[in-house]
Coordinates of C-alpha atoms in Angstrom, one line a residue:
X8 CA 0.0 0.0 0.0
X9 CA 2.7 2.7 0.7
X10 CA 4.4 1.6 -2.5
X11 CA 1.7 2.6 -4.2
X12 CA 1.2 6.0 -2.1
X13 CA 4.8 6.3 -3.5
X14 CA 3.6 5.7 -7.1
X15 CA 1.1 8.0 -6.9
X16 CA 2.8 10.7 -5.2
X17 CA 6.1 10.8 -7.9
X18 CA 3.4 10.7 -10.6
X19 CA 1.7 13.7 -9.2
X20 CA 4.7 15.5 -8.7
X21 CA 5.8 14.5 -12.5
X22 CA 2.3 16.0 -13.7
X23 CA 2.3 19.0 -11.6
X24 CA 5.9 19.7 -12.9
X25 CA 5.1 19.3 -16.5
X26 CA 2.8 21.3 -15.9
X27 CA 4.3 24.2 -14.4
X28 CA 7.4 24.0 -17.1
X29 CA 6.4 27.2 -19.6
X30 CA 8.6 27.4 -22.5
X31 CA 10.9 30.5 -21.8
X32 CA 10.6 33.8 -23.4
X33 CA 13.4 35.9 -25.4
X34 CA 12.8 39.1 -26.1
X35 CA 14.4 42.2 -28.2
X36 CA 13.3 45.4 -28.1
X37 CA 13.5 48.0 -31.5
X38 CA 15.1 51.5 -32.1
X39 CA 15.5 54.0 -29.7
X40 CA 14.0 51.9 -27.0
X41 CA 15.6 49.2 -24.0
X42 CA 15.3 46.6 -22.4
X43 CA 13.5 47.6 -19.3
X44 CA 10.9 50.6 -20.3
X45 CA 8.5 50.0 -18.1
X46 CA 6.1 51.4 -21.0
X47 CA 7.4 49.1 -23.4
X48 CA 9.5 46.2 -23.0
X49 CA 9.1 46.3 -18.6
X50 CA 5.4 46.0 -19.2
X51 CA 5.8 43.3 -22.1
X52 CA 7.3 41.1 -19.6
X53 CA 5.1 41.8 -16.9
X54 CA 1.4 40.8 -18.9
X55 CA 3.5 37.7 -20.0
X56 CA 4.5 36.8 -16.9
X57 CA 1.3 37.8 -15.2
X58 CA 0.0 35.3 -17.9
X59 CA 1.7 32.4 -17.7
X60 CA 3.0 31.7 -14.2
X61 CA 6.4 30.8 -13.7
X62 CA 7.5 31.3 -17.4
X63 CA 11.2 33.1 -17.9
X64 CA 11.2 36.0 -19.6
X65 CA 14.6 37.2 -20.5
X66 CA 14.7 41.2 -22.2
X67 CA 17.7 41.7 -24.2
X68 CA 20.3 44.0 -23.1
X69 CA 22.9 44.9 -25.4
X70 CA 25.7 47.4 -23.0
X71 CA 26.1 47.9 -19.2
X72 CA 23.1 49.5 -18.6
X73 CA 20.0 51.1 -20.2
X74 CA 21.7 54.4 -21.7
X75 CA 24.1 52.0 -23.4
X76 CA 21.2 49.5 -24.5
X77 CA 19.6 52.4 -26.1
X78 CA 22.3 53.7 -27.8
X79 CA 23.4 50.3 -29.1
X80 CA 20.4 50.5 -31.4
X81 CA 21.4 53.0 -33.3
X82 CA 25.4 52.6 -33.2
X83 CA 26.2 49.0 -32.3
X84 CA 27.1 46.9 -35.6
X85 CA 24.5 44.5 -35.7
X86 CA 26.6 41.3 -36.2
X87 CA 28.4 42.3 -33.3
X88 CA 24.9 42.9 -31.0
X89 CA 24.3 39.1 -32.9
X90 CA 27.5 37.8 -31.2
X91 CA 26.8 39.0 -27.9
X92 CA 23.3 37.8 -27.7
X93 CA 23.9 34.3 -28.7
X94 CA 26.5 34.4 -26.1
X95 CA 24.0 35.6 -23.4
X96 CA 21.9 32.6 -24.7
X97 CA 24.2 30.0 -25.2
X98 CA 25.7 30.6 -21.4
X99 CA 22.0 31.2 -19.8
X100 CA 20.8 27.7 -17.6
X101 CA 17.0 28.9 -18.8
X102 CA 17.3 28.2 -22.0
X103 CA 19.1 25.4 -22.8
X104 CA 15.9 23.1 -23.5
X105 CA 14.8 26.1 -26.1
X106 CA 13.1 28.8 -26.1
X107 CA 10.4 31.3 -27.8
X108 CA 11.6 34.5 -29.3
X109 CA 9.2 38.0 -29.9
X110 CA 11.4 40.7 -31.4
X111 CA 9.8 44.2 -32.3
X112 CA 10.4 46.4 -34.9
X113 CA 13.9 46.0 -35.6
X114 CA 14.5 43.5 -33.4
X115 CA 12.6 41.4 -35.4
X116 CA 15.0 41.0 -38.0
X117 CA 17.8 41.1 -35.2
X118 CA 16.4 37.8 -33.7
X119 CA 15.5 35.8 -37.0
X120 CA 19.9 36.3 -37.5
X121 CA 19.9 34.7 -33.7
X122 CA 17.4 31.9 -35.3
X123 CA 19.4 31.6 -38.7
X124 CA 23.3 31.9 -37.3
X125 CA 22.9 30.6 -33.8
X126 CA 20.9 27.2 -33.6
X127 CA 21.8 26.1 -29.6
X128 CA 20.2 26.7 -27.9
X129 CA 17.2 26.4 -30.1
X130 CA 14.7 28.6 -30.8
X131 CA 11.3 27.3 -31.3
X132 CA 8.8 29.8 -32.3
X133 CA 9.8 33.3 -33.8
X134 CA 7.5 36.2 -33.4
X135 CA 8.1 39.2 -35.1
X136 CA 6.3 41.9 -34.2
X137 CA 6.6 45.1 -37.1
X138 CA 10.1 43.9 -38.2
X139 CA 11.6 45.0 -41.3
X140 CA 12.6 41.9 -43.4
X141 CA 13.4 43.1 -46.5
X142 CA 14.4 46.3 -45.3
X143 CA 13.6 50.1 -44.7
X144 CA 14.2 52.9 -47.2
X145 CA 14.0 56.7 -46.9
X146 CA 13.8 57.7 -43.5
X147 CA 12.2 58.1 -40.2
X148 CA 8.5 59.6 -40.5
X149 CA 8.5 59.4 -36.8
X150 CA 11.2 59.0 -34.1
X151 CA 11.0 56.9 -31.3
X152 CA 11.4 58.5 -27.9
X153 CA 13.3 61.2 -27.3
X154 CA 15.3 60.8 -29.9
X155 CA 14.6 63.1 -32.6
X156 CA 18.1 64.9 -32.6
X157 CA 19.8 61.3 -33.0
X158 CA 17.1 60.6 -36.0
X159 CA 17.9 63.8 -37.7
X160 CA 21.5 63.0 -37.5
X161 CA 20.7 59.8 -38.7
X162 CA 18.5 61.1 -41.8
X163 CA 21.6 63.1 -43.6
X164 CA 24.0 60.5 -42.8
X165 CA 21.8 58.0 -45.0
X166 CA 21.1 60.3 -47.5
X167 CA 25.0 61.1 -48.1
X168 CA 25.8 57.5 -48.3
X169 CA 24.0 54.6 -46.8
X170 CA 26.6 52.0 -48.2
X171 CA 30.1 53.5 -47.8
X172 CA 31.7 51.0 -45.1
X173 CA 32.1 53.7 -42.7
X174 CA 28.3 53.7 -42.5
X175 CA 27.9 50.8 -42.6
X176 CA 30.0 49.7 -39.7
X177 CA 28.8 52.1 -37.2
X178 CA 25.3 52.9 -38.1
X179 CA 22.5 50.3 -37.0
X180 CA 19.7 51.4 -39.7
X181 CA 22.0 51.4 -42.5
X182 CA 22.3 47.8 -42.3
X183 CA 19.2 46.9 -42.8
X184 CA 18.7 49.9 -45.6
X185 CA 17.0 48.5 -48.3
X186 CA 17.1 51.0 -51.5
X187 CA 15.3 49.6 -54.4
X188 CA 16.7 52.5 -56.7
X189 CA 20.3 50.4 -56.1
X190 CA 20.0 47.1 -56.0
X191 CA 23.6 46.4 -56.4
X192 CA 24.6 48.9 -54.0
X193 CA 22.4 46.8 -51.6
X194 CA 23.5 43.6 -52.6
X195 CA 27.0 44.4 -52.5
X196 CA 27.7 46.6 -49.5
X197 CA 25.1 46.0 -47.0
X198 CA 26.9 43.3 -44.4
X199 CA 24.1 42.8 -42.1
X200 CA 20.2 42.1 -44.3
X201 CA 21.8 41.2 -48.0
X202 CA 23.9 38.4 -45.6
X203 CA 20.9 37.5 -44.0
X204 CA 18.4 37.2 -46.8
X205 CA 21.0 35.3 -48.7
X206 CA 21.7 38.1 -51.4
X207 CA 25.1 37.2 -52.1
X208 CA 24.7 33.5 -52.3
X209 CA 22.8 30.7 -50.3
X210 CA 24.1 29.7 -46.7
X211 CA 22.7 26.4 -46.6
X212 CA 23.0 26.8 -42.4
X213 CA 21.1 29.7 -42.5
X214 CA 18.5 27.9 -44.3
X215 CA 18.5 25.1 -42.6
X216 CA 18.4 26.6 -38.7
X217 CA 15.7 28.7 -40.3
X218 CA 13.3 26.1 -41.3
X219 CA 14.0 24.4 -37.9
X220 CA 11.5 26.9 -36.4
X221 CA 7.8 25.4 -35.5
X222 CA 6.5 28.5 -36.1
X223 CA 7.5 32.1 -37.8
X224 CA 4.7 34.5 -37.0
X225 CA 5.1 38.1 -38.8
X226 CA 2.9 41.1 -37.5
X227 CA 1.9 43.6 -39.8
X228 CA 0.7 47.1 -38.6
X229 CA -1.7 48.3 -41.2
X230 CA -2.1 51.7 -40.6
X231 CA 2.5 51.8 -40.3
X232 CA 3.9 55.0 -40.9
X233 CA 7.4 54.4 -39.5
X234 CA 8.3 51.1 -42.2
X235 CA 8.6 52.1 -45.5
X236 CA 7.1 50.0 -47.5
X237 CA 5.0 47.8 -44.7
X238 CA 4.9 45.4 -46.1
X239 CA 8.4 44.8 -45.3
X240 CA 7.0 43.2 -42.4
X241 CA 5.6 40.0 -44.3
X242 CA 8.4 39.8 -46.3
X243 CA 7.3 42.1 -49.2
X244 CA 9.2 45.2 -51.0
X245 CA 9.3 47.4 -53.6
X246 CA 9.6 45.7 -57.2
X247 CA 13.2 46.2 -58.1
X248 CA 14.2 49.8 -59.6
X249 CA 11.2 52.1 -58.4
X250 CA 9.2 52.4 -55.4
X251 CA 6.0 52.7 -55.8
X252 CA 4.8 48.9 -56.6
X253 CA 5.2 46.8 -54.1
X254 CA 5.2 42.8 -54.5
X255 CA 4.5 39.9 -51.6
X256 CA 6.6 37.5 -50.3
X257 CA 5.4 34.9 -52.3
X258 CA 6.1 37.0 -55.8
X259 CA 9.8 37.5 -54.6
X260 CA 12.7 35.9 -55.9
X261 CA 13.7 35.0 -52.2
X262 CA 10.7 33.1 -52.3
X263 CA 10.5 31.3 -55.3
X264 CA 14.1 30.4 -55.4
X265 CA 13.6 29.2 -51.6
X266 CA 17.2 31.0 -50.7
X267 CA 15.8 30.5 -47.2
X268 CA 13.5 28.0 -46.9
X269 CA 10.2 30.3 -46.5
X270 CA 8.6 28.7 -49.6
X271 CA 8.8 25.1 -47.9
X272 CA 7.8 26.4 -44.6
X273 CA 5.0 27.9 -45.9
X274 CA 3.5 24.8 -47.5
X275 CA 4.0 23.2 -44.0
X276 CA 1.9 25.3 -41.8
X277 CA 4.5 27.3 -40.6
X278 CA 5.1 31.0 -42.1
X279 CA 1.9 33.1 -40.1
X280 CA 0.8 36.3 -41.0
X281 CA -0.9 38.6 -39.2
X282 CA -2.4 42.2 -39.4
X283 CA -3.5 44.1 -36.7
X284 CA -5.1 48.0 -36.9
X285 CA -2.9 50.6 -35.5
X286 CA 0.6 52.5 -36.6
X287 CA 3.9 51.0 -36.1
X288 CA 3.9 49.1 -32.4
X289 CA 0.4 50.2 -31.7
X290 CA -1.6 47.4 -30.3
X291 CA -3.8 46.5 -27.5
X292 CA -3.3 45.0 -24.8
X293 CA -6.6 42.6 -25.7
X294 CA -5.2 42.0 -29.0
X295 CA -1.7 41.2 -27.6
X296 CA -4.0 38.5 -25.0
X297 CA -5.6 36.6 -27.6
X298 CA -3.4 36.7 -30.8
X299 CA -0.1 36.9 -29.8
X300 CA 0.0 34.6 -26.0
X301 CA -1.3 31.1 -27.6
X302 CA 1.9 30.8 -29.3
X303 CA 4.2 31.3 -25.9
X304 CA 2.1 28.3 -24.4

């Protein structure tokens, strides 16, 4: 009879413990903006968490403290913010069973590199959440925070020469600057989104920690006036040489070449897109609740 109290008892505690085992949370905050806002990020971690008990929820932070995280995203070469957070993954005890990733705005893109260049520990489910996959062209409408001065700068410094290496090097939007009036320009000089989206030739690693994903969840904002074009953030773009037209993913030669696997995910289940009312990282909370949580769970 105790045996079986035993038996009963370690089964319980087995169930109890599955149960209570959430699938951690990575996330990466966009331009101009850190990882502990409590109006942005600092409340993102708090609805989760108030959400799903007991989950971890890890916010990125790229420097020593906030002023530096903030700063990062505009002057921190990306492949270098890359390095360092799949060093902060790969040495965090959390994570090593895998985890879920939400990146917004540009930290979108930033965490599909983590997904594509760094596959342990693994990433399960990517959610991106108004990130610019193809790319952003001609300016800020709007700046985030208080950082108009820095976005002004920013402006003429793009203008003169988005793909000189100097640029390049030091500026965090040029590397994901996506000019559809030069083409080769981009191709050629851009070292952080051409090397991503496999513009230069096919990284069959990339490809393959890409499609590893269960899920790759894109939000759209449909009423954006910070991306340009929008619908950047479903993989679309301008048609090559003009902007004006723009083309879907599925039109793309990205796409129908399969450089990184999106056309075979798609036909899997996998590739979701989603389109929510609002301008760029406008959402409800309510919204946030019953589109966004089912696929931490």
């Amino acid at each position: 009879m105790a045996a079986i109290r035993v038996a009963v008892l370690v089964l319980l505690g087995l169930c109890l413990g599955g149960a209570a085992a959430a699938i951690p949370l990575v996330i990466w905050h966009g331009m101009g903006d850190s990882c502990c806002n409590p109006q942005s990020m600092g409340y993102i971690k708090k609805i989760v968490e108030n959400k799903i008990p007991g989950i971890y929820v890890l916010s990125l932070k790229i420097g020593s403290n906030l002023i530096q995280d903030m700063e990062n995203s505009f002057f921190m070469n990306v492949n270098d913010q890359v390095r360092e957070v799949c060093s902060q993954l790969a040495k965090d005890p959390h994570l090593k069973g895998g985890y879920n990733a939400m990146g917004f705005s540009q930290g979108g893109q930033f965490l599909r590199a983590v997904a594509q260049r760094c596959p342990s520990p693994p990433m399960l489910n990517l959610i991106s959440v108004g990130g610019q996959h193809q790319g952003s062209v001609y300016g800020f409408p709007r700046c985030p925070g208080e950082s108009s001065h820095i976005c002004d700068w920013i402006r003429k410094t793009l203008d003169l020469g988005a793909y000189t290496q100097a640029v390049q090097e030091h500026l965090v939007q040029a590397e994901y600057w996506h000019d559809p009036l030069k083409e080769e320009d981009y191709r050629k000089n851009s070292i952080f989104l051409a090397d991503i989206n496999q513009e230069r030739g096919i990284n069959e690693t990339y490809k393959k920690n890409l499609m590893a994903l269960k899920k790759f969840v894109m939000v759209k904002f449909l009423n954006d006036t910070m991306v340009d074009p929008p619908i950047s953030e479903w993989f679309g773009f301008y048609k090559s040489g003009q902007a004006k037209e723009t083309i879907p993913l599925k039109e793309s030669s990205l796409y129908l070449e399969d450089r990184l696997g999106l056309q075979e995910m798609d036909k899997a289940g996998k590739l979701v897109f989603l389109g929510v009312k609002g301008d760029h990282l406008h959402f409800s909370e309510e919204w946030f609740y019953s589109t966004i949580l089912p696929f931490l769970q």
